[in-house]
XYZ file of N, CA and C in Angstrom:
552
model
N -31.946 13.756 -46.695
C -30.572 13.444 -46.485
C -30.476 12.170 -45.749
N -29.486 11.370 -46.081
C -29.314 10.023 -45.441
C -28.687 10.087 -44.041
N -28.886 9.042 -43.257
C -28.271 9.008 -41.962
C -26.706 9.161 -42.046
N -26.137 8.541 -43.031
C -24.626 8.619 -43.104
C -24.248 10.101 -43.377
N -24.979 10.771 -44.324
C -24.663 12.232 -44.612
C -24.899 13.055 -43.323
N -25.913 12.904 -42.607
C -26.157 13.649 -41.410
C -25.088 13.361 -40.316
N -24.675 12.053 -40.169
C -23.701 11.730 -39.205
C -22.359 12.392 -39.615
N -22.075 12.295 -40.871
C -20.766 12.888 -41.371
C -20.722 14.314 -41.106
N -21.821 15.114 -41.276
C -21.912 16.492 -41.071
C -21.638 16.741 -39.560
N -22.225 16.042 -38.690
C -22.076 16.233 -37.307
C -20.899 15.714 -36.624
N -20.499 14.499 -37.062
C -19.498 13.722 -36.381
C -18.279 13.386 -37.204
N -18.001 14.199 -38.186
C -16.806 13.967 -39.043
C -15.479 13.835 -38.280
N -15.397 14.551 -37.204
C -14.238 14.514 -36.355
C -14.031 13.154 -35.521
N -15.080 12.370 -35.593
C -15.123 11.114 -34.878
C -14.809 9.892 -35.886
N -14.437 10.140 -37.075
C -14.115 9.085 -37.969
C -12.781 8.561 -37.694
N -12.663 7.230 -37.511
C -11.407 6.499 -37.052
C -11.169 5.316 -37.854
N -10.027 4.904 -37.989
C -9.693 3.627 -38.780
C -10.026 2.375 -37.915
N -10.240 1.282 -38.632
C -10.628 0.055 -37.931
C -9.561 -0.491 -36.952
N -8.240 -0.284 -37.376
C -7.200 -0.764 -36.480
C -7.291 -0.013 -35.101
N -7.453 1.273 -35.107
C -7.521 2.040 -33.886
C -8.773 1.644 -33.037
N -9.892 1.481 -33.736
C -11.125 1.100 -33.146
C -11.047 -0.260 -32.459
N -10.260 -1.167 -32.969
C -10.161 -2.510 -32.423
C -9.037 -2.725 -31.492
N -8.456 -1.587 -31.030
C -7.295 -1.656 -30.096
C -7.735 -2.106 -28.681
N -7.014 -3.051 -28.156
C -7.228 -3.498 -26.813
C -6.081 -2.907 -25.922
N -6.571 -1.931 -25.105
C -5.527 -1.154 -24.393
C -4.901 -1.959 -23.259
N -5.576 -2.990 -22.739
C -5.078 -3.784 -21.659
C -3.852 -4.596 -22.085
N -3.898 -5.143 -23.424
C -2.882 -6.082 -23.913
C -2.080 -5.341 -25.073
N -2.438 -4.128 -25.322
C -1.853 -3.339 -26.456
C -1.817 -4.206 -27.748
N -2.973 -4.692 -28.167
C -3.126 -5.519 -29.353
C -4.252 -4.905 -30.112
N -4.205 -5.234 -31.413
C -5.216 -4.762 -32.386
C -5.904 -5.981 -33.010
N -7.178 -6.038 -33.019
C -7.920 -7.131 -33.619
C -7.897 -6.942 -35.096
N -8.014 -5.760 -35.644
C -7.946 -5.543 -37.068
C -6.709 -4.752 -37.413
N -6.214 -4.858 -38.624
C -5.012 -4.239 -38.994
C -5.214 -3.052 -39.995
N -6.452 -2.917 -40.481
C -6.793 -1.954 -41.497
C -6.743 -0.524 -41.036
N -5.976 0.350 -41.716
C -5.836 1.722 -41.379
C -6.467 2.586 -42.425
N -7.069 1.975 -43.395
C -7.694 2.718 -44.550
C -9.115 3.108 -44.333
N -9.890 2.131 -44.001
C -11.405 2.372 -43.901
C -11.720 3.041 -42.621
N -12.517 4.091 -42.691
C -12.874 4.851 -41.470
C -14.368 4.647 -41.184
N -14.599 4.550 -39.926
C -16.010 4.424 -39.449
C -16.043 5.300 -38.142
N -17.257 5.475 -37.666
C -17.510 6.327 -36.578
C -17.106 5.759 -35.145
N -16.333 6.469 -34.431
C -16.004 6.028 -33.067
C -17.142 6.361 -32.155
N -18.040 5.335 -31.990
C -19.236 5.542 -31.298
C -18.937 5.738 -29.807
N -17.903 5.055 -29.309
C -17.513 5.337 -27.902
C -17.247 6.778 -27.695
N -16.441 7.406 -28.560
C -16.194 8.830 -28.416
C -17.338 9.698 -28.476
N -18.247 9.425 -29.416
C -19.526 10.150 -29.568
C -20.320 10.084 -28.322
N -20.484 8.877 -27.776
C -21.230 8.708 -26.519
C -20.589 9.479 -25.345
N -19.282 9.391 -25.253
C -18.536 9.996 -24.184
C -18.728 11.500 -24.283
N -18.609 12.076 -25.443
C -18.806 13.581 -25.652
C -20.207 14.053 -25.292
N -21.162 13.225 -25.549
C -22.575 13.456 -25.186
C -22.919 13.392 -23.722
N -22.195 12.485 -23.067
C -22.448 12.218 -21.561
C -21.111 12.125 -20.871
N -20.531 13.217 -20.688
C -19.187 13.272 -20.027
C -19.152 12.857 -18.538
N -20.214 13.032 -17.899
C -20.268 12.733 -16.460
C -20.563 11.202 -16.203
N -21.547 10.657 -16.886
C -21.944 9.411 -16.652
C -22.070 8.728 -18.083
N -20.997 8.133 -18.549
C -21.035 7.657 -19.891
C -21.582 6.327 -20.028
N -22.727 6.133 -20.767
C -23.319 4.797 -21.033
C -22.392 3.872 -21.783
N -22.609 2.591 -21.592
C -21.813 1.627 -22.415
C -22.229 1.762 -23.888
N -21.331 1.327 -24.767
C -21.724 1.514 -26.237
C -20.759 0.644 -27.028
N -21.217 0.208 -28.242
C -20.277 -0.564 -29.083
C -19.273 0.484 -29.608
N -18.171 -0.150 -30.157
C -16.993 0.619 -30.446
C -17.216 1.618 -31.686
N -18.000 1.053 -32.692
C -18.074 1.770 -33.882
C -19.448 1.675 -34.639
N -19.835 2.660 -35.396
C -20.891 2.667 -36.355
C -20.441 2.669 -37.739
N -20.950 1.692 -38.506
C -20.601 1.682 -39.944
C -21.958 1.804 -40.711
N -21.946 2.775 -41.635
C -23.199 2.861 -42.406
C -22.952 2.279 -43.851
N -23.912 1.498 -44.288
C -23.827 0.959 -45.703
C -25.360 1.067 -46.234
N -25.596 2.002 -46.985
C -26.931 2.267 -47.493
C -27.979 2.517 -46.333
N -28.928 1.601 -46.351
C -29.890 1.689 -45.280
C -29.614 0.812 -44.074
N -28.395 0.290 -43.972
C -27.992 -0.483 -42.910
C -27.001 0.241 -41.934
N -27.165 0.100 -40.688
C -26.342 0.706 -39.694
C -25.790 -0.472 -38.795
N -24.465 -0.683 -38.979
C -23.811 -1.716 -38.210
C -23.262 -1.095 -36.961
N -23.657 -1.625 -35.783
C -23.064 -1.210 -34.507
C -22.026 -2.348 -34.140
N -20.742 -2.099 -34.177
C -19.750 -3.167 -33.977
C -19.036 -3.005 -32.738
N -18.932 -4.086 -31.998
C -18.044 -4.152 -30.794
C -16.932 -5.099 -30.979
N -15.717 -4.635 -30.892
C -14.475 -5.473 -30.992
C -14.091 -5.985 -29.621
N -13.988 -7.289 -29.511
C -13.448 -7.887 -28.279
C -12.214 -8.663 -28.579
N -11.059 -8.175 -28.111
C -9.774 -8.815 -28.492
C -9.504 -9.941 -27.535
N -10.440 -10.899 -27.447
C -10.234 -12.107 -26.633
C -11.113 -13.211 -27.251
N -10.836 -14.423 -26.818
C -11.562 -15.539 -27.441
C -13.017 -15.518 -26.874
N -13.853 -16.126 -27.640
C -15.322 -16.154 -27.290
C -15.554 -16.539 -25.824
N -14.911 -17.502 -25.375
C -15.114 -18.028 -23.973
C -14.890 -16.911 -22.932
N -14.049 -16.001 -23.245
C -13.671 -14.958 -22.237
C -14.441 -13.660 -22.494
N -15.355 -13.580 -23.345
C -16.156 -12.407 -23.546
C -17.180 -12.384 -22.500
N -17.376 -11.298 -21.824
C -18.355 -11.133 -20.754
C -19.751 -10.800 -21.404
N -20.705 -11.723 -21.341
C -21.991 -11.510 -21.968
C -22.770 -10.300 -21.362
N -22.579 -10.165 -20.072
C -23.291 -9.082 -19.396
C -22.835 -7.665 -19.892
N -21.541 -7.557 -20.081
C -20.907 -6.348 -20.739
C -21.500 -6.056 -22.118
N -21.520 -7.139 -22.865
C -22.038 -6.963 -24.266
C -23.464 -6.594 -24.274
N -24.280 -7.163 -23.416
C -25.672 -6.794 -23.317
C -25.890 -5.300 -22.922
N -25.052 -4.887 -22.010
C -25.166 -3.519 -21.583
C -24.753 -2.595 -22.772
N -23.722 -2.900 -23.487
C -23.290 -2.080 -24.651
C -24.406 -2.076 -25.682
N -25.133 -3.184 -25.898
C -26.148 -3.289 -26.855
C -27.327 -2.413 -26.446
N -27.802 -2.523 -25.215
C -28.895 -1.737 -24.710
C -28.622 -0.242 -24.715
N -27.547 0.084 -24.010
C -27.257 1.551 -23.835
C -26.918 2.148 -25.151
N -26.207 1.384 -26.027
C -25.865 1.916 -27.320
C -27.079 2.163 -28.101
N -28.036 1.284 -28.013
C -29.327 1.467 -28.790
C -30.028 2.754 -28.293
N -30.091 2.961 -27.038
C -30.749 4.111 -26.484
C -29.991 5.385 -26.993
N -28.761 5.468 -26.921
C -28.034 6.645 -27.391
C -28.217 6.887 -28.891
N -28.115 5.822 -29.599
C -28.301 5.903 -31.091
C -29.726 6.366 -31.416
N -30.726 5.909 -30.645
C -32.085 6.401 -30.831
C -32.154 7.908 -30.665
N -31.558 8.357 -29.535
C -31.573 9.778 -29.242
C -30.884 10.573 -30.377
N -29.792 10.111 -30.882
C -29.058 10.831 -31.949
C -29.941 10.898 -33.216
N -30.595 9.833 -33.533
C -31.395 9.744 -34.761
C -32.545 10.746 -34.541
N -33.151 10.886 -33.399
C -34.237 11.823 -33.270
C -33.693 13.250 -33.349
N -32.562 13.504 -32.787
C -31.945 14.874 -32.863
C -31.617 15.183 -34.384
N -31.201 14.235 -35.141
C -30.888 14.469 -36.556
C -32.092 14.398 -37.506
N -33.349 14.217 -36.912
C -34.535 14.108 -37.702
C -34.668 12.834 -38.505
N -34.144 11.851 -38.036
C -34.143 10.536 -38.677
C -35.043 9.498 -37.939
N -35.536 8.534 -38.627
C -36.375 7.496 -38.003
C -35.563 6.105 -38.026
N -35.408 5.612 -36.899
C -34.671 4.287 -36.799
C -35.397 3.258 -37.670
N -36.606 3.357 -37.731
C -37.404 2.282 -38.416
C -37.132 2.392 -39.922
N -36.576 3.424 -40.443
C -36.157 3.484 -41.858
C -34.851 2.831 -42.124
N -34.178 2.333 -41.090
C -32.891 1.706 -41.290
C -32.822 0.302 -40.657
N -32.043 -0.519 -41.245
C -31.844 -1.871 -40.722
C -30.679 -1.823 -39.754
N -30.938 -2.076 -38.458
C -29.845 -1.962 -37.399
C -29.361 -3.423 -37.206
N -27.961 -3.513 -37.222
C -27.289 -4.769 -37.062
C -26.203 -4.637 -36.050
N -26.341 -5.413 -34.967
C -25.258 -5.392 -33.885
C -24.354 -6.469 -34.099
N -23.045 -6.182 -34.099
C -22.044 -7.152 -34.362
C -21.098 -7.246 -33.319
N -20.706 -8.426 -32.767
C -19.595 -8.619 -31.884
C -18.519 -9.364 -32.612
N -17.382 -8.776 -32.675
C -16.217 -9.472 -33.272
C -15.160 -9.771 -32.305
N -14.805 -11.040 -32.187
C -13.827 -11.531 -31.242
C -12.720 -12.306 -31.923
N -11.740 -12.713 -31.177
C -10.606 -13.508 -31.675
C -11.142 -14.876 -32.177
N -10.472 -15.457 -33.135
C -10.854 -16.834 -33.515
C -9.987 -17.869 -32.883
N -10.174 -19.104 -33.247
C -9.410 -20.207 -32.755
C -7.940 -19.946 -33.029
N -7.062 -20.441 -32.136
C -5.616 -20.400 -32.398
C -5.316 -21.888 -32.909
N -5.508 -22.000 -34.290
C -5.416 -23.383 -34.871
C -4.101 -23.991 -34.814
N -3.046 -23.197 -34.656
C -1.659 -23.808 -34.610
C -1.527 -24.689 -33.336
N -2.287 -24.441 -32.318
C -2.160 -25.170 -31.088
C -3.103 -26.414 -31.137
N -3.918 -26.473 -32.134
C -4.895 -27.529 -32.243
C -4.649 -28.396 -33.470
N -3.435 -28.388 -33.936
C -3.149 -29.176 -35.145
C -3.445 -30.735 -34.996
N -3.267 -31.234 -33.865
C -3.425 -32.651 -33.670
C -4.995 -33.029 -33.730
N -5.839 -32.014 -33.409
C -7.252 -32.279 -33.446
C -7.909 -31.474 -34.576
N -7.108 -31.232 -35.709
C -7.543 -30.358 -36.795
C -8.904 -30.706 -37.398
N -9.162 -31.999 -37.675
C -10.416 -32.369 -38.288
C -11.576 -32.145 -37.356
N -11.454 -32.512 -36.143
C -12.507 -32.341 -35.079
C -12.783 -30.854 -34.927
N -11.817 -30.047 -34.799
C -12.007 -28.589 -34.600
C -12.615 -27.911 -35.737
N -12.152 -28.299 -36.948
C -12.748 -27.684 -38.106
C -14.311 -27.972 -38.254
N -14.650 -29.225 -37.916
C -16.092 -29.477 -37.887
C -16.791 -28.766 -36.926
N -16.294 -28.616 -35.739
C -16.892 -27.720 -34.690
C -16.996 -26.333 -35.160
N -15.888 -25.820 -35.630
C -15.756 -24.398 -36.018
C -16.815 -24.040 -37.064
N -16.954 -24.837 -38.094
C -17.843 -24.506 -39.158
C -19.284 -24.811 -38.809
N -19.504 -25.686 -37.897
C -20.885 -25.954 -37.429
C -21.363 -24.817 -36.486
N -20.478 -24.337 -35.679
C -20.892 -23.355 -34.629
C -20.471 -21.936 -34.968
N -19.206 -21.761 -35.293
C -18.671 -20.459 -35.463
C -19.090 -19.669 -36.633
N -19.254 -20.356 -37.761
C -19.580 -19.674 -38.957
C -21.105 -19.620 -39.258
N -21.871 -20.140 -38.438
C -23.350 -19.945 -38.668
C -23.692 -18.525 -38.056
N -24.729 -18.019 -38.524
C -25.128 -16.678 -38.059
C -25.903 -16.777 -36.814
N -25.255 -17.221 -35.697
C -25.889 -17.459 -34.487
C -25.523 -16.307 -33.498
N -26.530 -15.808 -32.820
C -26.246 -14.751 -31.799
C -25.730 -15.445 -30.572
N -24.393 -15.332 -30.262
C -23.795 -15.851 -29.049
C -24.122 -14.861 -27.917
N -23.643 -15.217 -26.753
C -23.717 -14.302 -25.542
C -25.120 -14.024 -25.137
N -26.080 -14.939 -25.453
C -27.483 -14.721 -25.091
C -28.086 -13.394 -25.608
N -27.728 -13.114 -26.862
C -28.207 -11.810 -27.485
C -29.403 -12.016 -28.412
N -29.752 -13.283 -28.606
C -30.925 -13.583 -29.507
C -32.148 -12.917 -29.071
N -32.319 -12.732 -27.778
C -33.530 -12.077 -27.236
C -33.697 -10.551 -27.762
N -32.583 -9.935 -28.238
C -32.718 -8.579 -28.707
C -32.972 -8.468 -30.083
N -32.929 -9.611 -30.799
C -33.140 -9.576 -32.270
C -34.687 -9.258 -32.477
N -34.988 -8.282 -33.261
C -36.359 -7.885 -33.552
C -36.829 -6.812 -32.504
N -36.287 -6.768 -31.311
C -36.664 -5.866 -30.291
C -35.838 -4.513 -30.402
N -34.558 -4.625 -30.379
C -33.613 -3.526 -30.622
C -33.047 -3.531 -32.003
N -32.597 -4.598 -32.390
C -31.838 -4.783 -33.716
C -32.476 -5.706 -34.616
N -32.353 -5.493 -35.889
C -32.926 -6.369 -36.922
C -32.152 -7.584 -36.995
N -30.842 -7.584 -36.706
C -29.973 -8.796 -36.895
C -28.847 -8.616 -35.869
N -28.360 -9.729 -35.450
C -27.203 -9.755 -34.507
C -26.280 -10.753 -34.931
N -24.913 -10.288 -35.168
C -23.957 -11.254 -35.637
C -22.873 -11.251 -34.578
N -22.504 -12.407 -34.135
C -21.375 -12.587 -33.175
C -20.467 -13.655 -33.799
N -19.305 -13.241 -34.125
C -18.334 -14.210 -34.762
C -16.893 -13.689 -34.628
N -15.960 -14.559 -35.134
C -14.568 -14.145 -34.978
C -14.173 -13.194 -36.094
N -12.949 -12.745 -35.921
C -12.371 -11.636 -36.836
C -12.243 -12.220 -38.305
N -12.069 -13.512 -38.422
C -11.993 -14.087 -39.795
C -13.324 -13.950 -40.453
N -14.336 -14.291 -39.743
C -15.684 -14.132 -40.325
C -15.984 -12.685 -40.656
N -15.628 -11.858 -39.730
C -15.754 -10.384 -40.020
C -15.089 -9.936 -41.269
N -13.838 -10.377 -41.469
C -13.096 -10.045 -42.706
C -13.845 -10.577 -43.923
N -14.201 -11.807 -43.855
C -14.734 -12.529 -45.046
C -16.134 -12.060 -45.369
N -17.040 -12.060 -44.385
C -18.499 -11.887 -44.653
C -18.897 -10.402 -44.554
N -18.160 -9.664 -43.762
C -18.696 -8.258 -43.466
C -17.816 -7.216 -44.246
N -16.533 -7.188 -44.061
C -15.699 -6.256 -44.670
C -15.841 -6.403 -46.202
N -15.859 -7.556 -46.732
C -15.933 -7.774 -48.170
C -17.236 -7.238 -48.756
N -18.285 -7.168 -48.002
C -19.590 -6.539 -48.478
C -19.440 -5.067 -48.525
N -18.621 -4.426 -47.611
C -18.460 -2.999 -47.756
C -17.516 -2.708 -48.906
N -16.375 -3.417 -48.963
C -15.408 -3.107 -49.961
C -14.545 -4.352 -50.177
N -14.760 -5.132 -51.290
C -13.997 -6.375 -51.535
C -12.554 -6.302 -51.424
N -11.902 -5.180 -51.533
C -10.517 -5.110 -51.506
C -9.976 -4.642 -50.154
N -10.854 -4.504 -49.161
C -10.524 -4.002 -47.889
C -10.181 -5.118 -46.846
N -8.956 -5.265 -46.525
C -8.638 -6.200 -45.402
C -8.922 -5.645 -44.071
N -9.231 -6.494 -43.036
C -9.387 -5.955 -41.748
C -8.090 -5.769 -41.017
């Protein structure tokens, strides 16, 4: 039985749409607008397992074949994302996911683990005067598959790949791979 099937059996009540998962309660904003695609609310799974002392964790788990995406939504611009908080979510989330895989009789090594941080993109309307300059910077730095927030050290140790990029990249490169007709 696949990891997705075992997760669905145990955590079907934790399936939530991307819009809800990307909600920023401080600002009452959503990073994604999609209410169709459901993925696992990993924060809720972790909270239910550890009600007294809840470890940090990414927002959601998305299964695609032998790939498991651990996705953290940050409804702020890259500059304002706290790297320490992201590292804690990566480390603690990996530990909890490892425990769950063992309980479900699964081997993490049979799956490709990918950690994703999705944040707000540039507000280009405010940068119209510098459009050419910013586009060059954006495509040179933002759209490369570079692990931001000092996460490169975790690649190969905890996760097979680490993607940190804005919501536009997430829509274009990630959501389309899951379902080409699915907007974020």
